[in-house]
Tab-separated table of C-alpha atoms and ligand atoms in Angstrom:
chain	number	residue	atom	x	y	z
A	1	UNK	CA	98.668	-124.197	-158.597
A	2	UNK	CA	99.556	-120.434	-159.393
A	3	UNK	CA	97.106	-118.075	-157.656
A	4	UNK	CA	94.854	-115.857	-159.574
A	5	UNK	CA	95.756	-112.198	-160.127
A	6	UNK	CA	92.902	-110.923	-158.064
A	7	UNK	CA	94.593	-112.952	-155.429
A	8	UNK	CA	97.619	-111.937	-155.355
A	9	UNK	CA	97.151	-108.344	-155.474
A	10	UNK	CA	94.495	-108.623	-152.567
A	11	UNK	CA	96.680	-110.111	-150.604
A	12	UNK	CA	99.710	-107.674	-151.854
A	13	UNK	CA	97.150	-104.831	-150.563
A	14	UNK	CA	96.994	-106.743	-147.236
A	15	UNK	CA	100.503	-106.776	-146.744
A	16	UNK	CA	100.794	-103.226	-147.165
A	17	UNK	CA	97.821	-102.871	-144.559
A	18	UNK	CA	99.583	-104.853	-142.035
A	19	UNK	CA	103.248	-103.113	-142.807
A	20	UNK	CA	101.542	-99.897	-141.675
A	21	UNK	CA	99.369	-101.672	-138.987
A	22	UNK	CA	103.061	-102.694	-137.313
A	23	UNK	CA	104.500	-99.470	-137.969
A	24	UNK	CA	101.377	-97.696	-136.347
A	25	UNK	CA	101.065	-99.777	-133.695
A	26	UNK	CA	104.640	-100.553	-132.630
A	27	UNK	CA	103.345	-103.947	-132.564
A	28	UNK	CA	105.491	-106.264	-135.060
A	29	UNK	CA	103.311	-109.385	-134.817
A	30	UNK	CA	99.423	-109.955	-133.740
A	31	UNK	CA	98.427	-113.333	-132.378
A	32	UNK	CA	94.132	-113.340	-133.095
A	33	UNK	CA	92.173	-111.161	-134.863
A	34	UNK	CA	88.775	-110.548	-133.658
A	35	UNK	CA	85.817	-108.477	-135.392
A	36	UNK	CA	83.261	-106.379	-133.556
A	37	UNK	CA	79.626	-106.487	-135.576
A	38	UNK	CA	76.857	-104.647	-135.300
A	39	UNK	CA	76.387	-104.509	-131.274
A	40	UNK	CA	79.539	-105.906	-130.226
A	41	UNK	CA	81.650	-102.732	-130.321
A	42	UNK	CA	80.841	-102.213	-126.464
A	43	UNK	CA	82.221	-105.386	-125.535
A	44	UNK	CA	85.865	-104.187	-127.127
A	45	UNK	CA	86.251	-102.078	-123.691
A	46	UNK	CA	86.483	-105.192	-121.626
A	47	UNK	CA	89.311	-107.292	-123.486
A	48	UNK	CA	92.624	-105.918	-122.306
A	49	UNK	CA	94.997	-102.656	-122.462
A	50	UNK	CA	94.410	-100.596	-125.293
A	51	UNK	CA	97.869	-99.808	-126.724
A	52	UNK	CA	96.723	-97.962	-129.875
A	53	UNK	CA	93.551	-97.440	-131.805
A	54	UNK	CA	92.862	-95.331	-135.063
A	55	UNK	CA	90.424	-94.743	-137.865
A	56	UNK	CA	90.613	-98.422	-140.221
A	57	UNK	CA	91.189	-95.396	-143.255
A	58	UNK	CA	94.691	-94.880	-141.639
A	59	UNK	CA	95.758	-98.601	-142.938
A	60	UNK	CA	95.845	-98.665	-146.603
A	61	UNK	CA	92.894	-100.021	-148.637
A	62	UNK	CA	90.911	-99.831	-146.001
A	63	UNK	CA	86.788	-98.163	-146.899
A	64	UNK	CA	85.520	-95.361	-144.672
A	65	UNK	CA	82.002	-97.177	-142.424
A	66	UNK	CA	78.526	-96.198	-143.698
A	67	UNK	CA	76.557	-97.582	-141.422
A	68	UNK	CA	75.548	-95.861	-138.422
A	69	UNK	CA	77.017	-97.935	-135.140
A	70	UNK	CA	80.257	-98.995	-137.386
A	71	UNK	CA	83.174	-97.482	-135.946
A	72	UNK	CA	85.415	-97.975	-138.667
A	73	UNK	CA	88.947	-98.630	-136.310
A	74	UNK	CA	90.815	-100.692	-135.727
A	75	UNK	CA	92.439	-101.322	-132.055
A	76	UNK	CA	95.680	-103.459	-130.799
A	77	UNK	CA	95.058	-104.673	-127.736
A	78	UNK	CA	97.191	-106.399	-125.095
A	79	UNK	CA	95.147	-108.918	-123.333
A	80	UNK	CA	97.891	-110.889	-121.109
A	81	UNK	CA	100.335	-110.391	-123.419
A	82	UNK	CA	98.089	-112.029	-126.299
A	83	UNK	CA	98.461	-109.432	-128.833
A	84	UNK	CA	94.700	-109.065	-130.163
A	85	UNK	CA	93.847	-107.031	-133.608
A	86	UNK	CA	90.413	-105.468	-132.735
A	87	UNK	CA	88.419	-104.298	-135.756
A	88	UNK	CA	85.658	-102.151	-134.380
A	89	UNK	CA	83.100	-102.610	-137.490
A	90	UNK	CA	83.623	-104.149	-140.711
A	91	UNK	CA	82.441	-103.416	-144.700
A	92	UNK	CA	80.134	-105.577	-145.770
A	93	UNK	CA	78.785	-106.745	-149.686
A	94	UNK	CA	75.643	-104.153	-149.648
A	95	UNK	CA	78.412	-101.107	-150.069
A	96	UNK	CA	78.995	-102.331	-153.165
A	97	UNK	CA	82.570	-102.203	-153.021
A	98	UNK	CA	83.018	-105.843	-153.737
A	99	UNK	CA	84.447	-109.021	-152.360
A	100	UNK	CA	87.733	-107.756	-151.821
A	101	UNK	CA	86.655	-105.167	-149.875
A	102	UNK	CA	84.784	-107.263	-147.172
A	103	UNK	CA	87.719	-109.638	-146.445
A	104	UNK	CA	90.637	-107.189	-146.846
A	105	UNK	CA	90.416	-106.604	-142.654
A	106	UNK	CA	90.703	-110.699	-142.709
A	107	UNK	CA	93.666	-111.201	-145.472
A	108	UNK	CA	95.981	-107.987	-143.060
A	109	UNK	CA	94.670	-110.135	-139.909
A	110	UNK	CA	96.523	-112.958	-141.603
A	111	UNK	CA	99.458	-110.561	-142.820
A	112	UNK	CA	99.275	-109.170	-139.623
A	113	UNK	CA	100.762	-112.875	-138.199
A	114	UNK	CA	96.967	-113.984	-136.462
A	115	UNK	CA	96.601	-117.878	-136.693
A	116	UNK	CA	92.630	-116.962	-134.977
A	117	UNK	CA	90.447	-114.932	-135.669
A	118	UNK	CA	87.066	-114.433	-134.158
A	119	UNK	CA	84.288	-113.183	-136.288
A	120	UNK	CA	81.517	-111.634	-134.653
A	121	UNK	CA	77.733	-110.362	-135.599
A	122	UNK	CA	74.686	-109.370	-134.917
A	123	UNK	CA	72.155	-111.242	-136.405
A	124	UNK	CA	68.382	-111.933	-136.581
A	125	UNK	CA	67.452	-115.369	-134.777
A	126	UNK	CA	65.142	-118.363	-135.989
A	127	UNK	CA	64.719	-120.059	-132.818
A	128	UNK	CA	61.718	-118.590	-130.351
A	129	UNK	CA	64.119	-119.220	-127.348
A	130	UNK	CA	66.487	-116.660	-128.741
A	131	UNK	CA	65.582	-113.599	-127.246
A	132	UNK	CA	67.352	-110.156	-127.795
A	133	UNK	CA	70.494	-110.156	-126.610
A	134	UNK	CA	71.271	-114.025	-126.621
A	135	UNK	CA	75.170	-115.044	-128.044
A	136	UNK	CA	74.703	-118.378	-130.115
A	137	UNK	CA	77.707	-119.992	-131.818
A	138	UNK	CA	78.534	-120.428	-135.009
A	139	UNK	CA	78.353	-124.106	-136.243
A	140	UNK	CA	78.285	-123.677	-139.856
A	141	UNK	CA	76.727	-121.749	-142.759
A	142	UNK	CA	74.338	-120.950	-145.925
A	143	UNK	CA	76.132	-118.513	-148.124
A	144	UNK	CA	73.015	-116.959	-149.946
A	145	UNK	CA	75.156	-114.061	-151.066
A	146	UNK	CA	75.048	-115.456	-154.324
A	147	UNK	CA	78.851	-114.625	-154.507
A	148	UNK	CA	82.210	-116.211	-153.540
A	149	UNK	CA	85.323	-114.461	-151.822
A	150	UNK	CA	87.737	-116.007	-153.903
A	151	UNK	CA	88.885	-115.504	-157.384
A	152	UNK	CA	90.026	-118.003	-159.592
A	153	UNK	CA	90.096	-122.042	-159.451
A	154	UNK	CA	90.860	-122.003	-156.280
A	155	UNK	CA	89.555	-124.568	-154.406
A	156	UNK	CA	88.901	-124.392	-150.590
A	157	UNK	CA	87.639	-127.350	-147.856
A	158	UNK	CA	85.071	-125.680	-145.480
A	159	UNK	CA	84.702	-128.866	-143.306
A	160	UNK	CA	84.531	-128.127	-139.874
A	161	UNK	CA	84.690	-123.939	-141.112
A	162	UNK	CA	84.033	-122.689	-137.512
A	163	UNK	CA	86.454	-124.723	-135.615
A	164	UNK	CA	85.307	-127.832	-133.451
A	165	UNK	CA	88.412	-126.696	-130.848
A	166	UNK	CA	87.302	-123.361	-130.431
A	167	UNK	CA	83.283	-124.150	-129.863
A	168	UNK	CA	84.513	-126.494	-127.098
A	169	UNK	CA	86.456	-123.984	-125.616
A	170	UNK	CA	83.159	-122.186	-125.883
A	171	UNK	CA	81.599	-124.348	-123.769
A	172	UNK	CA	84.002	-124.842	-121.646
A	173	UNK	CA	83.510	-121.277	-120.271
A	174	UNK	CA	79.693	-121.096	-121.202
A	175	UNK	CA	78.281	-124.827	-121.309
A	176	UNK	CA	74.725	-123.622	-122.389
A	177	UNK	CA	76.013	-121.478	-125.129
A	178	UNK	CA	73.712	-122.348	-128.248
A	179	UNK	CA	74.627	-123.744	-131.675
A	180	UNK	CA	73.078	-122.032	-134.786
A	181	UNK	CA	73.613	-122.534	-138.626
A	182	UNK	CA	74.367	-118.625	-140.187
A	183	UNK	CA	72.713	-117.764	-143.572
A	184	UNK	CA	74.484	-114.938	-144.841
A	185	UNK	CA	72.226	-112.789	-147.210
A	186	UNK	CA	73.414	-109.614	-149.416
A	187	UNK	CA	71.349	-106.970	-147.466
A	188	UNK	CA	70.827	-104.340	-146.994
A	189	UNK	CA	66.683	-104.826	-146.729
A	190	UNK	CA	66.239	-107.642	-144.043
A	191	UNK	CA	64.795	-110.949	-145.318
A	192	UNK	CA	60.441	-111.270	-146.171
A	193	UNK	CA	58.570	-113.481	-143.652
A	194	UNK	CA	58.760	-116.332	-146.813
A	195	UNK	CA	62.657	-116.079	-147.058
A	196	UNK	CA	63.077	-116.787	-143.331
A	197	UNK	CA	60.953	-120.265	-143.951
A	198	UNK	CA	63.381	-120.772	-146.903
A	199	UNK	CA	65.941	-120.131	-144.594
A	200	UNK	CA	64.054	-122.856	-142.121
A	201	UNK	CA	63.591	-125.272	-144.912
A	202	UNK	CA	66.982	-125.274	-145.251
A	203	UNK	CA	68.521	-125.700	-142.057
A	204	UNK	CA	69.421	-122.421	-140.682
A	205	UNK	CA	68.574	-120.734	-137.343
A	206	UNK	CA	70.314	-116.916	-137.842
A	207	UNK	CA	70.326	-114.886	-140.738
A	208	UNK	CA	72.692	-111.601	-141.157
A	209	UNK	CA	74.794	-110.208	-143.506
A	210	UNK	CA	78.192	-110.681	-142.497
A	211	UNK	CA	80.719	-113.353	-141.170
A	212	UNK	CA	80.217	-115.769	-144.045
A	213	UNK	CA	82.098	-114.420	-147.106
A	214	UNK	CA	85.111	-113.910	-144.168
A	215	UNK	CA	85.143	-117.152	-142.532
A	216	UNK	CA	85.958	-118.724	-146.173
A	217	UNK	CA	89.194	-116.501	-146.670
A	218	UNK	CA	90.051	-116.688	-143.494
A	219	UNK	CA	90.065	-120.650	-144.193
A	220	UNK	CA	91.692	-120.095	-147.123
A	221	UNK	CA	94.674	-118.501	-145.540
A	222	UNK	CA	94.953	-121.469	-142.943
A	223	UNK	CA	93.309	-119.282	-140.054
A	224	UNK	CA	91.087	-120.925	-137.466
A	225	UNK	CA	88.023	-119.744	-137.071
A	226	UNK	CA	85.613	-118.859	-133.793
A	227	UNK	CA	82.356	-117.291	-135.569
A	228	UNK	CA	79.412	-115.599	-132.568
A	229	UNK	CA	76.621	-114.200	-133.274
A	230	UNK	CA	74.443	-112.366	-130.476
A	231	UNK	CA	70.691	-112.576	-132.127
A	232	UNK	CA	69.407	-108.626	-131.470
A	233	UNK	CA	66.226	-109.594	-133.538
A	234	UNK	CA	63.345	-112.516	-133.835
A	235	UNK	CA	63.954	-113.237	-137.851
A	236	UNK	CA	61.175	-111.599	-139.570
A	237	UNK	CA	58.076	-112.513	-139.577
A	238	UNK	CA	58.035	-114.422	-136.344
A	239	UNK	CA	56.719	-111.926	-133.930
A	240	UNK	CA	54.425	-109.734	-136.383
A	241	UNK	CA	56.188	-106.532	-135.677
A	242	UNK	CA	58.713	-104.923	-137.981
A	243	UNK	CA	62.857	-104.960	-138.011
A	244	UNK	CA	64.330	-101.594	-136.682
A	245	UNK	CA	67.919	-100.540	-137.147
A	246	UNK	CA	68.308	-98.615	-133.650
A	247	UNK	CA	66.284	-101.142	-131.446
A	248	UNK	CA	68.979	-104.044	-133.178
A	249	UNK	CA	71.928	-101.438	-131.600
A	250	UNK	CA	70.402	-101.543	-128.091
A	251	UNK	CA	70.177	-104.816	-128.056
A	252	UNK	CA	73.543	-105.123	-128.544
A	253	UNK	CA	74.410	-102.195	-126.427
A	254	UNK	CA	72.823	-104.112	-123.536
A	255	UNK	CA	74.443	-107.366	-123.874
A	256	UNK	CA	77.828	-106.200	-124.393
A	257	UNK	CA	79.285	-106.448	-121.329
A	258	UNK	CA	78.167	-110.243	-121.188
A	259	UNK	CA	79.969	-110.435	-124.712
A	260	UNK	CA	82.810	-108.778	-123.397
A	261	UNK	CA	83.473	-111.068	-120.594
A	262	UNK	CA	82.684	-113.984	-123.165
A	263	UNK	CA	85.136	-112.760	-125.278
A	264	UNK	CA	88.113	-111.727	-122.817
A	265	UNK	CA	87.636	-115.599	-120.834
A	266	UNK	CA	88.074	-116.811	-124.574
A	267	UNK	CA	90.976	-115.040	-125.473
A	268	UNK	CA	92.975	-115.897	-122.532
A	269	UNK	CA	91.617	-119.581	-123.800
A	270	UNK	CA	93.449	-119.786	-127.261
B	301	8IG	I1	71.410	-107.047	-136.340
B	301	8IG	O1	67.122	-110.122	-139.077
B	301	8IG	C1	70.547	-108.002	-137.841
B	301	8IG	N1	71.190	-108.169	-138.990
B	301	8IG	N2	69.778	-110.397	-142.808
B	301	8IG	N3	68.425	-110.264	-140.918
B	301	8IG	C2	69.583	-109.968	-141.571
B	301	8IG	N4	70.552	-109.280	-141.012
B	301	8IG	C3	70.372	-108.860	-139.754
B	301	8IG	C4	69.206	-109.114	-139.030
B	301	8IG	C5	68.178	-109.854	-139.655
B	301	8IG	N5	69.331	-108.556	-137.825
């Protein structure tokens, strides 16, 4: 089956990206991608030897951040010899610059040579035991974007999305790590106190707005997929207070050197 047009000129932007990702970095080939959400960006310090980093608008096709906390670049990072494709913030649907947009940094990770990549948020959190600063794995997800990733009849398994291999490996390192079912939402305005019981009703136990739309190009492009959320916020509704931008930073800001040793045990892992 011939691929659609959108298709193929996303992923002709994405080789260009990772053409001038190689060239940039000196780096030829990258072996796992891994993107920093809201929060996470800390944790980047604690993976390996930076060997370059620059603005994500340096690569081609690329969208300047708007959100306060994304850093908008994108670091190569030797971690043992692993070669690891750090993207320090990501765009997500609420810009408005559409689908292609949010998984271009996923279609150059698979340009780029990655066979992994990890996937990263912050999120708000369903379960009471979740408090602030609490990593929970990705086992599977609700996309409530109302929108697909892909273009065209193009028709993509999502069994076993967030890989069974790399949730072990998880667990391995972190045997209490918890298990949560992602509902992605458009954003930007965080979900009403009756949406998170939807969200209940239907299974899911973290809500965001990222990670989602991703994972499923990533699949498409044969990648496998580690997805981990760190819950900065009780889902709305569920603690009678109100959802605040800065305090869902310091959660993260706190945690990350938890999420950085998390991350740097998993990498040497893969
Ligand atoms: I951080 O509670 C963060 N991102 N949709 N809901 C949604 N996104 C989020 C939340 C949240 N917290």
């Amino acid at each position: 089956m011939s691929s659609h047009p959108a298709t193929v000129e996303a992923q002709y932007r994405a080789t260009e990206a990772a053409a001038a990702l190689s060239t940039k970095t000196g780096v030829p080939s990258h072996d796992v991608a891994l993107v920093l959400g809201s929060g996470w960006e800390p944790a980047a310090d604690l993976l390996g030897e930076t060997r370059a980093q620059f603005a994500v608008t340096d690569l081609p096709h690329f969208a300047p951040p708007l959100v306060a906390g994304h850093a908008g670049q994108i670091r190569s990072v030797d971690a043992s010899g692993r070669k690891v494709l750090v993207f320090l913030g990501r765009t997500h649907l609420y810009e408005e610059r559409g689908v292609d947009a949010v998984t271009h940094a996923v279609r150059t990770a698979a340009a780029a040579g990655c066979r992994v990549i990890v996937l990263t948020n912050g999120c708000g959190g369903l379960d009471p035991t979740w408090s602030p600063g609490t990593p929970v794995l990705i086992r599977d997800h609700l996309n409530l974007t109302g929108t697909s990733p892909l273009h065209g009849a193009h028709f993509v398994d999502l069994t076993d999305l967030y890989s069974p291999r790399l949730r072990a490996l998880c667990h391995s390192i972190e045997p209490n790590l918890a298990e949560g079912i992602y509902a992605q939402f458009r954003g930007p305005m965080y979900e009403t106190p009756a949406e998170i019981g939807m969200v209940r009703a239907m299974g899911g136990t973290l809500v965001g707005m990222s990670t989602g739309l991703e994972a499923i190009v990533a699949r498409s492009l044969g990648l496998e997929i580690l997805g981990i959320s760190l819950v900065t916020n009780l889902a709305a509704g569920m603690n009678g207070q109100a959802l605040n931008h800065e305090e869902v930073l310091q959660a993260g800001r706190d945690a990350a050197s938890r999420m950085g040793a998390l991350l740097a045990r998993v990498l040497r892992l893969l």
